[in-house]
Short mmCIF file of C-alpha atoms (C1' of nucleotides) in Angstrom, two decimals:
data_model
loop_
_atom_site.label_atom_id
_atom_site.label_comp_id
_atom_site.label_asym_id
_atom_site.label_seq_id
_atom_site.Cartn_x
_atom_site.Cartn_y
_atom_site.Cartn_z
CA MET A 1196 -90.92 -15.33 -17.41
CA ARG A 1197 -93.99 -14.29 -19.32
CA ALA A 1198 -96.79 -16.78 -19.73
CA GLU A 1199 -96.44 -16.46 -23.47
CA ASP A 1200 -92.76 -17.44 -23.33
CA ARG A 1201 -93.52 -20.33 -21.03
CA LYS A 1202 -96.04 -21.58 -23.52
CA LEU A 1203 -93.43 -21.42 -26.29
CA LEU A 1204 -91.01 -23.30 -24.08
CA ASP A 1205 -93.48 -25.99 -23.07
CA ALA A 1206 -94.29 -26.63 -26.70
CA THR A 1207 -90.69 -27.55 -27.59
CA PRO A 1208 -89.82 -31.24 -28.02
CA PHE A 1209 -87.05 -30.72 -25.53
CA ALA A 1210 -89.34 -29.45 -22.75
CA ARG A 1211 -91.74 -32.30 -23.41
CA GLY A 1212 -88.84 -34.72 -23.23
CA ILE A 1213 -87.76 -33.62 -19.79
CA GLY A 1214 -91.25 -33.23 -18.32
CA THR A 1215 -92.91 -30.38 -16.43
CA GLU A 1216 -91.03 -30.76 -13.20
CA THR A 1217 -87.55 -30.70 -14.73
CA THR A 1218 -88.57 -27.84 -16.99
CA GLU A 1219 -89.69 -25.98 -13.89
CA ARG A 1220 -86.30 -26.44 -12.24
CA LEU A 1221 -84.55 -25.36 -15.40
CA VAL A 1222 -86.57 -22.19 -15.65
CA ARG A 1223 -85.83 -21.25 -12.07
CA GLY A 1224 -82.90 -18.86 -12.26
CA ALA A 1225 -83.26 -18.46 -16.01
CA PHE A 1226 -84.49 -15.28 -17.66
CA VAL A 1227 -85.69 -14.18 -21.05
CA GLN A 1228 -83.77 -11.68 -23.06
CA SER A 1229 -85.30 -9.87 -26.00
CA MET A 1230 -82.86 -8.52 -28.53
CA PRO A 1231 -82.95 -6.72 -31.84
CA ARG A 1232 -81.55 -8.07 -35.06
CA ASP A 1233 -77.75 -8.28 -35.30
CA THR A 1234 -77.13 -8.61 -31.58
CA VAL A 1235 -74.02 -10.57 -30.65
CA LEU A 1236 -74.77 -13.13 -27.94
CA PHE A 1237 -71.19 -14.29 -27.54
CA LEU A 1238 -67.92 -14.57 -29.39
CA GLU A 1239 -65.59 -17.44 -30.20
CA GLY A 1240 -63.18 -17.90 -27.31
CA ASP A 1241 -65.61 -16.63 -24.65
CA MET A 1242 -66.29 -18.91 -21.72
CA PRO A 1243 -69.97 -19.96 -21.66
CA GLU A 1244 -72.06 -18.50 -18.86
CA PHE A 1245 -75.43 -19.54 -20.21
CA VAL A 1246 -77.19 -22.25 -22.10
CA HIS A 1247 -79.45 -20.63 -24.70
CA LEU A 1248 -82.85 -21.58 -26.04
CA VAL A 1249 -84.47 -19.67 -28.88
CA LEU A 1250 -88.06 -18.84 -27.95
CA SER A 1251 -88.72 -16.85 -31.10
CA GLY A 1252 -86.58 -15.41 -33.86
CA ARG A 1253 -83.35 -16.78 -35.31
CA VAL A 1254 -79.76 -17.07 -34.16
CA SER A 1255 -76.84 -17.73 -36.46
CA LEU A 1256 -73.65 -19.47 -35.37
CA GLU A 1257 -70.74 -18.03 -37.29
CA ALA A 1258 -67.00 -18.30 -37.62
CA SER A 1259 -64.50 -15.98 -39.21
CA ASP A 1260 -60.86 -16.25 -40.15
CA ALA A 1261 -57.92 -13.94 -39.80
CA ARG A 1262 -58.71 -12.22 -43.10
CA GLY A 1263 -62.16 -11.29 -41.85
CA ARG A 1264 -64.07 -13.65 -44.08
CA SER A 1265 -67.03 -15.08 -42.26
CA THR A 1266 -69.27 -18.10 -42.61
CA VAL A 1267 -72.44 -19.50 -41.07
CA VAL A 1268 -72.20 -22.96 -39.51
CA GLU A 1269 -75.83 -23.30 -38.53
CA ILE A 1270 -78.97 -21.29 -37.88
CA PHE A 1271 -81.16 -22.05 -34.88
CA ARG A 1272 -84.84 -21.25 -34.74
CA ASP A 1273 -87.83 -21.38 -32.44
CA GLY A 1274 -87.64 -23.94 -29.71
CA GLN A 1275 -84.03 -24.97 -30.28
CA LEU A 1276 -81.32 -25.19 -27.68
CA PHE A 1277 -77.96 -24.20 -29.02
CA ILE A 1278 -74.29 -24.40 -28.19
CA LEU A 1279 -74.70 -26.77 -25.34
CA ALA A 1280 -71.35 -28.40 -25.90
CA ALA A 1281 -69.15 -25.55 -24.71
CA ALA A 1282 -71.28 -24.98 -21.61
CA ILE A 1283 -71.34 -28.65 -20.67
CA LEU A 1284 -67.62 -29.19 -21.19
CA ARG A 1285 -66.64 -25.82 -19.68
CA LYS A 1286 -64.68 -24.99 -22.77
CA PRO A 1287 -64.56 -21.76 -24.77
CA TYR A 1288 -67.02 -21.31 -27.61
CA LEU A 1289 -65.85 -22.33 -31.07
CA LEU A 1290 -68.31 -19.97 -32.76
CA ASN A 1291 -69.82 -16.50 -32.61
CA ALA A 1292 -73.58 -16.20 -32.09
CA ARG A 1293 -75.59 -13.40 -33.65
CA THR A 1294 -79.31 -12.78 -34.04
CA LEU A 1295 -80.65 -12.62 -37.59
CA ALA A 1296 -83.93 -11.05 -36.51
CA GLU A 1297 -85.70 -9.69 -33.46
CA THR A 1298 -85.21 -12.64 -31.12
CA ARG A 1299 -86.27 -13.78 -27.67
CA VAL A 1300 -83.79 -16.07 -25.97
CA LEU A 1301 -84.17 -18.03 -22.75
CA MET A 1302 -80.91 -17.63 -20.87
CA ILE A 1303 -80.25 -20.55 -18.51
CA PRO A 1304 -77.20 -20.00 -16.29
CA ALA A 1305 -74.58 -22.65 -17.04
CA ASP A 1306 -73.70 -23.64 -13.47
CA PRO A 1307 -77.16 -24.65 -12.28
CA PHE A 1308 -77.71 -26.24 -15.69
CA ARG A 1309 -74.68 -28.48 -15.24
CA ALA A 1310 -75.71 -29.27 -11.68
CA LEU A 1311 -79.17 -30.28 -12.86
CA LEU A 1312 -77.60 -32.35 -15.64
CA ASP A 1313 -75.70 -34.36 -13.04
CA GLU A 1314 -78.66 -35.05 -10.84
CA ASP A 1315 -81.65 -35.26 -13.15
CA PRO A 1316 -81.58 -38.32 -15.44
CA ARG A 1317 -84.41 -36.98 -17.57
CA LEU A 1318 -82.35 -33.96 -18.55
CA ALA A 1319 -79.34 -36.09 -19.48
CA ARG A 1320 -81.53 -38.46 -21.46
CA ALA A 1321 -83.18 -35.62 -23.36
CA LEU A 1322 -79.81 -34.07 -24.16
CA VAL A 1323 -78.55 -37.35 -25.58
CA ASP A 1324 -81.36 -37.25 -28.14
CA GLN A 1325 -80.74 -33.57 -28.78
CA PHE A 1326 -77.05 -34.14 -29.41
CA ALA A 1327 -77.70 -37.19 -31.56
CA GLY A 1328 -79.78 -34.93 -33.79
CA TYR A 1329 -76.99 -32.34 -33.86
CA TRP A 1330 -74.48 -35.00 -34.90
CA ARG A 1331 -76.59 -35.91 -37.89
CA MET A 1332 -77.14 -32.26 -38.75
CA LEU A 1333 -73.43 -31.56 -38.90
CA VAL A 1334 -72.55 -34.81 -40.68
CA ARG A 1335 -75.04 -33.86 -43.40
CA GLN A 1336 -73.36 -30.52 -43.80
CA ILE A 1337 -69.90 -32.07 -44.01
CA LYS A 1338 -71.13 -34.46 -46.70
CA ASP A 1339 -72.56 -31.46 -48.52
CA LEU A 1340 -69.32 -29.52 -48.38
CA LYS A 1341 -67.14 -32.42 -49.44
CA LEU A 1342 -69.24 -34.08 -52.09
CA ARG A 1343 -71.53 -31.48 -53.61
CA SER A 1344 -70.83 -28.53 -55.88
CA ALA A 1345 -72.25 -25.09 -55.07
CA SER A 1346 -75.37 -25.54 -57.20
CA GLU A 1347 -75.92 -29.06 -55.91
CA ARG A 1348 -75.78 -27.69 -52.38
CA LEU A 1349 -78.30 -25.03 -53.32
CA ALA A 1350 -80.57 -27.68 -54.86
CA ALA A 1351 -80.38 -29.72 -51.65
CA TYR A 1352 -80.99 -26.62 -49.54
CA LEU A 1353 -84.07 -25.69 -51.56
CA LEU A 1354 -85.44 -29.22 -51.29
CA LEU A 1355 -85.03 -29.00 -47.54
CA HIS A 1356 -87.29 -25.95 -47.49
CA ALA A 1357 -89.80 -27.15 -50.04
CA ASP A 1358 -92.81 -29.31 -49.41
CA THR A 1359 -91.40 -32.39 -51.10
CA ARG A 1360 -94.67 -34.30 -51.03
CA ARG A 1361 -95.93 -31.98 -53.75
CA ARG A 1362 -94.83 -32.13 -57.38
CA SER A 1363 -93.95 -28.45 -57.42
CA ASP A 1364 -93.72 -25.76 -54.76
CA SER A 1365 -92.97 -22.09 -54.30
CA PHE A 1366 -91.95 -20.29 -51.14
CA ARG A 1367 -89.94 -17.42 -49.75
CA LEU A 1368 -86.56 -18.12 -48.18
CA GLY A 1369 -86.46 -17.25 -44.51
CA GLU A 1370 -82.98 -15.74 -44.64
CA GLU A 1371 -81.32 -13.08 -46.70
CA LEU A 1372 -79.47 -14.56 -49.65
CA ARG A 1373 -76.15 -13.41 -48.24
CA VAL A 1374 -76.87 -15.53 -45.15
CA VAL A 1375 -77.92 -18.50 -47.27
CA ALA A 1376 -74.66 -18.13 -49.20
CA ALA A 1377 -72.65 -18.11 -45.96
CA ARG A 1378 -74.53 -21.19 -44.75
CA LEU A 1379 -73.79 -22.97 -48.05
CA GLY A 1380 -70.15 -21.94 -47.82
CA ILE A 1381 -70.05 -19.85 -51.01
CA ALA A 1382 -69.82 -16.17 -51.95
CA PRO A 1383 -73.10 -14.28 -52.49
CA GLU A 1384 -72.21 -13.85 -56.16
CA SER A 1385 -71.79 -17.60 -56.49
CA LEU A 1386 -75.23 -18.11 -54.99
CA SER A 1387 -76.70 -15.88 -57.69
CA ARG A 1388 -74.95 -17.90 -60.33
CA ALA A 1389 -76.04 -21.17 -58.71
CA PHE A 1390 -79.66 -20.02 -59.04
CA VAL A 1391 -79.01 -19.31 -62.72
CA ALA A 1392 -77.47 -22.77 -63.09
CA LEU A 1393 -80.62 -24.38 -61.66
CA ARG A 1394 -82.91 -22.47 -64.06
CA PRO A 1395 -82.77 -25.22 -66.72
CA PHE A 1396 -83.97 -27.64 -64.05
CA GLY A 1397 -87.12 -25.74 -63.25
CA VAL A 1398 -86.01 -23.39 -60.48
CA SER A 1399 -87.05 -19.77 -60.86
CA SER A 1400 -86.22 -17.08 -58.33
CA ARG A 1401 -86.74 -13.38 -57.91
CA GLY A 1402 -84.77 -12.31 -54.86
CA ARG A 1403 -85.79 -14.54 -51.99
CA ALA A 1404 -88.92 -15.81 -53.73
CA VAL A 1405 -88.28 -19.28 -55.12
CA ALA A 1406 -90.41 -21.54 -57.29
CA ILE A 1407 -89.59 -25.17 -58.04
CA ALA A 1408 -91.42 -26.53 -61.06
CA ASP A 1409 -90.41 -30.17 -60.67
CA ILE A 1410 -89.25 -31.40 -57.29
CA ALA A 1411 -88.21 -34.81 -58.59
CA ALA A 1412 -86.05 -33.20 -61.29
CA LEU A 1413 -84.38 -30.98 -58.73
CA ARG A 1414 -83.66 -33.96 -56.55
CA ALA A 1415 -81.85 -35.60 -59.44
CA VAL A 1416 -79.67 -32.50 -59.73
CA SER A 1417 -78.80 -32.42 -56.04
CA GLY A 1418 -76.07 -35.03 -56.44
CA PHE A 1419 -77.12 -37.79 -54.10
CA ASP A 1420 -80.13 -38.79 -52.09
CA GLU A 1421 -80.02 -37.77 -48.49
CA VAL A 1422 -80.83 -40.70 -46.26
CA GLU A 1423 -84.24 -40.19 -44.63
CA MET B 1245 -64.62 -61.18 -23.98
CA ARG B 1246 -60.90 -61.63 -23.55
CA ALA B 1247 -59.24 -60.16 -20.52
CA GLU B 1248 -57.01 -58.14 -22.77
CA ASP B 1249 -59.98 -56.54 -24.51
CA ARG B 1250 -61.67 -55.87 -21.20
CA LYS B 1251 -58.57 -54.06 -20.07
CA LEU B 1252 -58.61 -51.91 -23.19
CA LEU B 1253 -62.26 -51.14 -22.59
CA ASP B 1254 -61.82 -50.29 -18.92
CA ALA B 1255 -59.06 -47.84 -19.82
CA THR B 1256 -61.32 -45.73 -22.04
CA PRO B 1257 -62.60 -42.41 -20.66
CA PHE B 1258 -66.07 -43.59 -21.52
CA ALA B 1259 -65.88 -46.75 -19.42
CA ARG B 1260 -64.45 -44.78 -16.54
CA GLY B 1261 -67.28 -42.27 -16.87
CA ILE B 1262 -69.99 -44.88 -16.54
CA GLY B 1263 -68.34 -46.91 -13.79
CA THR B 1264 -67.63 -50.60 -13.46
CA GLU B 1265 -71.15 -51.74 -12.82
CA THR B 1266 -72.66 -50.02 -15.85
CA THR B 1267 -69.75 -51.16 -18.00
CA GLU B 1268 -70.50 -54.68 -16.82
CA ARG B 1269 -74.11 -54.44 -17.93
CA LEU B 1270 -73.06 -52.99 -21.26
CA VAL B 1271 -70.63 -55.82 -21.93
CA ARG B 1272 -73.25 -58.43 -21.19
CA GLY B 1273 -74.61 -59.43 -24.57
CA ALA B 1274 -71.82 -57.65 -26.40
CA PHE B 1275 -69.08 -59.42 -28.30
CA VAL B 1276 -65.74 -58.59 -29.82
CA GLN B 1277 -65.20 -58.86 -33.53
CA SER B 1278 -61.75 -58.93 -35.04
CA MET B 1279 -61.54 -57.87 -38.65
CA PRO B 1280 -58.90 -57.35 -41.28
CA ARG B 1281 -58.18 -54.09 -43.00
CA ASP B 1282 -60.83 -52.84 -45.44
CA THR B 1283 -63.74 -54.60 -43.81
CA VAL B 1284 -67.07 -52.83 -44.20
CA LEU B 1285 -68.94 -52.63 -40.89
CA PHE B 1286 -72.07 -51.08 -42.30
CA LEU B 1287 -73.31 -48.95 -45.18
CA GLU B 1288 -75.18 -45.69 -45.40
CA GLY B 1289 -78.89 -46.39 -45.27
CA ASP B 1290 -78.54 -49.55 -43.13
CA MET B 1291 -80.51 -49.68 -39.91
CA PRO B 1292 -78.17 -49.84 -36.91
CA GLU B 1293 -78.09 -53.12 -35.03
CA PHE B 1294 -75.05 -52.38 -32.91
CA VAL B 1295 -73.25 -49.62 -31.12
CA HIS B 1296 -69.53 -49.93 -31.91
CA LEU B 1297 -66.47 -49.27 -29.81
CA VAL B 1298 -62.97 -49.49 -31.28
CA LEU B 1299 -60.77 -51.59 -29.00
CA SER B 1300 -57.76 -51.41 -31.29
CA GLY B 1301 -57.17 -50.36 -34.86
CA ARG B 1302 -58.93 -47.68 -36.86
CA VAL B 1303 -62.34 -47.22 -38.44
CA SER B 1304 -63.12 -44.62 -41.07
CA LEU B 1305 -66.56 -43.11 -41.57
CA GLU B 1306 -67.07 -42.37 -45.21
CA ALA B 1307 -69.61 -41.03 -47.65
CA SER B 1308 -69.81 -41.26 -51.39
CA ASP B 1309 -71.91 -39.59 -54.04
CA ALA B 1310 -73.71 -40.85 -57.12
CA ARG B 1311 -70.58 -40.41 -59.25
CA GLY B 1312 -68.64 -42.74 -56.98
CA ARG B 1313 -66.40 -40.11 -55.45
CA SER B 1314 -65.81 -40.81 -51.81
CA THR B 1315 -64.72 -38.84 -48.76
CA VAL B 1316 -63.79 -39.48 -45.14
CA VAL B 1317 -65.82 -37.66 -42.51
CA GLU B 1318 -63.92 -38.89 -39.48
CA ILE B 1319 -61.57 -41.60 -38.31
CA PHE B 1320 -62.12 -43.33 -34.98
CA ARG B 1321 -59.33 -44.93 -33.02
CA ASP B 1322 -58.69 -46.95 -29.87
CA GLY B 1323 -61.22 -46.49 -27.16
CA GLN B 1324 -63.72 -44.48 -29.15
CA LEU B 1325 -67.42 -45.14 -29.49
CA PHE B 1326 -68.74 -44.31 -32.90
CA ILE B 1327 -71.97 -43.72 -34.73
CA LEU B 1328 -74.13 -43.64 -31.69
CA ALA B 1329 -76.58 -41.19 -33.17
CA ALA B 1330 -78.21 -43.51 -35.67
CA ALA B 1331 -78.53 -46.31 -33.10
CA ILE B 1332 -80.03 -44.04 -30.45
CA LEU B 1333 -82.52 -42.39 -32.78
CA ARG B 1334 -83.32 -45.63 -34.63
CA LYS B 1335 -82.56 -43.97 -37.92
CA PRO B 1336 -80.52 -45.26 -40.87
CA TYR B 1337 -76.80 -44.57 -40.95
CA LEU B 1338 -75.67 -41.48 -42.82
CA LEU B 1339 -72.21 -42.92 -43.43
CA ASN B 1340 -70.34 -46.06 -44.41
CA ALA B 1341 -67.89 -47.53 -41.92
CA ARG B 1342 -64.73 -49.31 -43.02
CA THR B 1343 -61.63 -50.49 -41.18
CA LEU B 1344 -58.33 -48.88 -42.17
CA ALA B 1345 -56.26 -51.54 -40.43
CA GLU B 1346 -56.60 -54.81 -38.58
CA THR B 1347 -59.22 -53.79 -36.01
CA ARG B 1348 -60.96 -55.20 -32.97
CA VAL B 1349 -64.43 -53.79 -32.39
CA LEU B 1350 -66.72 -54.26 -29.40
CA MET B 1351 -70.19 -54.83 -30.81
CA ILE B 1352 -72.93 -53.81 -28.37
CA PRO B 1353 -76.42 -54.76 -29.56
CA ALA B 1354 -78.49 -51.62 -30.06
CA ASP B 1355 -81.69 -52.72 -28.31
CA PRO B 1356 -80.19 -53.50 -24.89
CA PHE B 1357 -78.02 -50.42 -25.28
CA ARG B 1358 -81.06 -48.21 -25.72
CA ALA B 1359 -82.81 -49.93 -22.83
CA LEU B 1360 -79.83 -49.32 -20.59
CA LEU B 1361 -79.68 -45.72 -21.76
CA ASP B 1362 -83.23 -45.19 -20.55
CA GLU B 1363 -82.71 -46.69 -17.14
CA ASP B 1364 -79.10 -45.93 -16.22
CA PRO B 1365 -78.44 -42.22 -15.60
CA ARG B 1366 -74.68 -42.70 -15.63
CA LEU B 1367 -74.78 -43.95 -19.20
CA ALA B 1368 -76.90 -41.03 -20.35
CA ARG B 1369 -74.65 -38.58 -18.53
CA ALA B 1370 -71.49 -40.07 -20.08
CA LEU B 1371 -73.03 -39.96 -23.55
CA VAL B 1372 -73.85 -36.28 -23.12
CA ASP B 1373 -70.15 -35.57 -22.65
CA GLN B 1374 -69.25 -37.86 -25.50
CA PHE B 1375 -71.67 -36.14 -27.87
CA ALA B 1376 -70.57 -32.69 -26.72
CA GLY B 1377 -67.06 -33.65 -27.81
CA TYR B 1378 -68.37 -34.92 -31.15
CA TRP B 1379 -70.18 -31.61 -31.71
CA ARG B 1380 -66.97 -29.70 -31.31
CA MET B 1381 -65.07 -32.15 -33.51
CA LEU B 1382 -67.49 -31.69 -36.38
CA VAL B 1383 -67.80 -27.92 -35.93
CA ARG B 1384 -64.03 -27.68 -36.24
CA GLN B 1385 -64.13 -29.61 -39.47
CA ILE B 1386 -66.89 -27.40 -40.90
CA LYS B 1387 -64.88 -24.29 -40.03
CA ASP B 1388 -61.91 -25.91 -41.76
CA LEU B 1389 -63.84 -26.69 -44.91
CA LYS B 1390 -65.47 -23.28 -45.15
CA LEU B 1391 -62.67 -20.97 -44.14
CA ARG B 1392 -59.40 -22.67 -44.95
CA SER B 1393 -57.70 -23.48 -48.26
CA ALA B 1394 -56.32 -26.94 -48.92
CA SER B 1395 -52.79 -26.11 -47.73
CA GLU B 1396 -54.11 -24.28 -44.67
CA ARG B 1397 -56.14 -27.37 -43.81
CA LEU B 1398 -53.05 -29.50 -44.22
CA ALA B 1399 -51.09 -27.13 -41.98
CA ALA B 1400 -53.77 -27.37 -39.31
CA TYR B 1401 -53.90 -31.16 -39.69
CA LEU B 1402 -50.15 -31.47 -39.26
CA LEU B 1403 -50.22 -29.23 -36.19
CA LEU B 1404 -52.86 -31.49 -34.70
CA HIS B 1405 -50.49 -34.43 -35.01
CA ALA B 1406 -47.33 -32.64 -33.96
CA ASP B 1407 -46.11 -32.09 -30.45
CA THR B 1408 -46.82 -28.37 -30.41
CA ARG B 1409 -44.95 -27.75 -27.17
CA ARG B 1410 -41.70 -28.26 -29.09
CA ARG B 1411 -40.25 -25.76 -31.51
CA SER B 1412 -39.92 -28.38 -34.24
CA ASP B 1413 -41.12 -31.93 -34.63
CA SER B 1414 -41.06 -34.86 -37.01
CA PHE B 1415 -43.34 -37.84 -37.13
CA ARG B 1416 -44.99 -40.37 -39.38
CA LEU B 1417 -48.63 -39.89 -40.39
CA GLY B 1418 -50.84 -42.68 -39.10
CA GLU B 1419 -52.90 -42.91 -42.28
CA GLU B 1420 -52.11 -43.36 -45.92
CA LEU B 1421 -51.92 -40.05 -47.73
CA ARG B 1422 -54.96 -40.93 -49.83
CA VAL B 1423 -56.96 -41.27 -46.60
CA VAL B 1424 -55.57 -37.99 -45.26
CA ALA B 1425 -56.60 -36.34 -48.54
CA ALA B 1426 -60.13 -37.73 -48.24
CA ARG B 1427 -60.32 -36.54 -44.63
CA LEU B 1428 -59.20 -33.05 -45.72
CA GLY B 1429 -61.71 -33.05 -48.55
CA ILE B 1430 -59.22 -32.82 -51.42
CA ALA B 1431 -57.86 -35.06 -54.18
CA PRO B 1432 -54.66 -37.02 -53.43
CA GLU B 1433 -52.86 -34.97 -56.10
CA SER B 1434 -53.87 -31.78 -54.33
CA LEU B 1435 -52.46 -33.11 -51.09
CA SER B 1436 -49.11 -33.65 -52.78
CA ARG B 1437 -49.19 -30.09 -54.03
CA ALA B 1438 -50.25 -28.79 -50.63
CA PHE B 1439 -47.14 -30.40 -49.15
CA VAL B 1440 -45.08 -28.62 -51.79
CA ALA B 1441 -46.82 -25.33 -50.95
CA LEU B 1442 -45.84 -25.73 -47.28
CA ARG B 1443 -42.20 -26.36 -48.12
CA PRO B 1444 -41.24 -22.65 -47.92
CA PHE B 1445 -42.71 -22.64 -44.41
CA GLY B 1446 -40.46 -25.36 -43.11
CA VAL B 1447 -42.44 -28.52 -43.82
CA SER B 1448 -40.56 -31.36 -45.44
CA SER B 1449 -42.09 -34.71 -46.26
CA ARG B 1450 -41.09 -37.96 -47.88
CA GLY B 1451 -44.18 -40.06 -48.23
CA ARG B 1452 -45.84 -40.27 -44.86
CA ALA B 1453 -42.80 -39.04 -42.97
CA VAL B 1454 -43.22 -35.39 -42.05
CA ALA B 1455 -40.84 -32.90 -40.46
CA ILE B 1456 -41.87 -29.46 -39.25
CA ALA B 1457 -38.95 -27.09 -38.78
CA ASP B 1458 -40.83 -24.26 -37.11
CA ILE B 1459 -44.16 -25.00 -35.45
CA ALA B 1460 -44.95 -21.34 -34.80
CA ALA B 1461 -44.38 -20.46 -38.45
CA LEU B 1462 -46.66 -23.27 -39.56
CA ARG B 1463 -49.35 -22.08 -37.18
CA ALA B 1464 -49.21 -18.66 -38.81
CA VAL B 1465 -49.83 -20.32 -42.18
CA SER B 1466 -52.80 -22.32 -40.93
CA GLY B 1467 -55.17 -19.37 -41.32
CA PHE B 1468 -56.60 -18.89 -37.86
CA ASP B 1469 -55.98 -20.10 -34.37
CA GLU B 1470 -58.09 -22.95 -33.21
CA VAL B 1471 -59.72 -22.19 -29.89
CA GLU B 1472 -58.28 -24.29 -27.05
"C1'" DC C 1292 -88.76 9.56 -52.41
"C1'" DG C 1293 -83.96 9.13 -51.58
"C1'" DG C 1294 -80.50 6.71 -49.29
"C1'" DT C 1295 -78.90 2.39 -47.91
"C1'" DT C 1296 -78.40 -2.15 -48.27
"C1'" DG C 1297 -78.84 -6.32 -50.84
"C1'" DT C 1298 -78.62 -8.83 -55.29
"C1'" DT C 1299 -77.16 -9.63 -60.01
"C1'" DT C 1300 -73.93 -9.59 -63.84
"C1'" DG C 1301 -69.40 -9.33 -66.07
"C1'" DA C 1302 -64.40 -10.06 -66.47
"C1'" DG C 1303 -60.33 -11.94 -64.88
"C1'" DG C 1304 -57.78 -14.85 -61.87
"C1'" DA C 1305 -56.70 -18.33 -58.15
"C1'" DC C 1306 -57.36 -22.78 -56.51
"C1'" DG C 1307 -58.33 -27.40 -56.96
"C1'" DT C 1308 -59.63 -31.19 -60.13
"C1'" DT C 1309 -58.95 -34.57 -63.72
"C1'" DC C 1310 -56.33 -37.29 -66.67
"C1'" DA C 1311 -52.05 -39.20 -67.83
"C1'" DA C 1312 -47.57 -40.64 -67.01
"C1'" DG C 1313 -43.69 -41.47 -64.27
"C1'" DT C 1314 -41.44 -42.57 -59.69
"C1'" DA C 1315 -41.18 -44.47 -55.14
"C1'" DC C 1316 -42.92 -47.46 -51.64
"C1'" DT C 1317 -44.41 -51.90 -49.56
"C1'" DG C 1318 -45.15 -56.39 -49.02
"C1'" DT C 1319 -44.71 -61.12 -50.74
"C1'" DG C 1320 -42.55 -65.21 -52.36
"C1'" DG C 1321 -38.44 -67.17 -53.65
"C1'" DC D 324 -32.37 -60.71 -48.19
"C1'" DC D 325 -33.56 -59.66 -52.83
"C1'" DA D 326 -36.54 -59.27 -56.82
"C1'" DC D 327 -40.80 -58.32 -58.38
"C1'" DA D 328 -45.49 -57.03 -58.55
"C1'" DG D 329 -48.78 -54.18 -57.04
"C1'" DT D 330 -50.03 -50.16 -54.89
"C1'" DA D 331 -49.26 -45.54 -53.46
"C1'" DC D 332 -47.43 -41.15 -54.34
"C1'" DT D 333 -45.77 -37.27 -57.25
"C1'" DT D 334 -45.55 -34.28 -61.18
"C1'" DG D 335 -47.25 -32.03 -65.42
"C1'" DA D 336 -50.83 -30.00 -68.37
"C1'" DA D 337 -55.37 -28.57 -69.25
"C1'" DC D 338 -59.68 -27.61 -67.52
"C1'" DG D 339 -63.58 -26.21 -64.42
"C1'" DT D 340 -65.37 -24.12 -60.47
"C1'" DC D 341 -65.66 -20.63 -57.49
"C1'" DC D 342 -63.66 -16.21 -55.90
"C1'" DT D 343 -62.58 -11.29 -56.26
"C1'" DC D 344 -63.29 -6.86 -57.85
"C1'" DA D 345 -66.17 -3.58 -60.08
"C1'" DA D 346 -70.34 -1.79 -61.49
"C1'" DA D 347 -75.25 -1.81 -62.47
"C1'" DC D 348 -79.61 -2.75 -60.75
"C1'" DA D 349 -83.38 -3.89 -57.31
"C1'" DA D 350 -85.48 -4.01 -52.83
"C1'" DC D 351 -86.26 -2.13 -48.48
"C1'" DC D 352 -86.69 1.42 -44.85
"C1'" DG D 353 -87.43 5.48 -42.92
#
DNA sequence: CGGTTGTTTGAGGACGTTCAAGTACTGTGG
DNA sequence: CCACAGTACTTGAACGTCCTCAAACAACCG
């Protein structure tokens, strides 16, 4: 493991949660894999052999149906562990994983990981917090899907990426719009139209570049206030 | 705590996972609350004061938007712990909780629970498994919402409640149809129509009573095969 | 600079919602 | 056990949202 990668790892909340010694044991037997954009890490139905941690880049968790339509459940970034559940429960993955950019992933073999989980209380305790955060992440998305329209979801998504302490903000979306659409659960064309629908509320966009004129106004459009 | 309740508790996978001694410490300071149908346990935005475990009955986790429309995120039944995340992270609830029937709930005060979590490795380890299961539960629902139509979701929901080892099955849905509709993310009227749409595929229903003539055929309608 | 991929726009259609009305349950009190 | 009231469910009609298909346009990459 390169010193640079180790530094990335040590900086994650997770590594700090479990402490240096446990991190050290976790890293033993693990290796770093560097992969180009659009690499498939695993497919739905595969049995997990590794626990993955994104050191740099982005990984998208996707699902697709029989008709070949595909959607993005979540995107994991720097410093995030992902798809622990399957590895811990020894059950097949529910999702496909694919890189959205050049990505470096720490691959921790599942067997020693589970063994360490059973014997090291700090690891278990840190995972409880990790999973509690995941629960809230997914519950938010389910609320989004069930209670918000497409443009309300976009409004909420933009607010998530904006600096909401300011009155207005402009930024560039980290993902391609097609990926944002898949994450929001709508067709790319509908995302375009959702941007148009938000225009009267002070949102202007040219491709991935977005400007929000009035954050408070956009929040009013987003349907309901997200707790915290 | 009544002996009867203790027996219910001891029978849960969770209690077995943490062992008698840890269960004992958990129960100390906890109490059982018996409540009629439609009792609100807490509201979105409240700060958690308890961790809840359903001893008998059913509790629905719900969300509603500014326009008053409401949806069911998940329903918890006998033996299940629910809404741990908020209590563990000391963050406000994302959901409302309401009983769907006469329900007995074990109320475990959050502070001692968190203290025990920090010092008892068995509790942390058991919660990791619990949360891993929750992750998969919610991921399944997100896949449902994003990839399946209303009648495909109903088909999948019925299959979940049927004895899929048999070729055909009939049963009575545990929840009112309005609650099932909210869980599936559709209007009650749409649920009625979804039942009609499944008729040609061997589903007959009269109110909550459902009969599936050909389980394999229904599975083909449900859109995609659920892993495991 | 040209090809490829990604985004926008338009038209038409499918799916699900809303509103309104009618029918069937369910539980309660007599 | 029945009648009745209240609630739950179903059906119809009209509407809205989002999807699909098709084509034009823009951005990106070598």
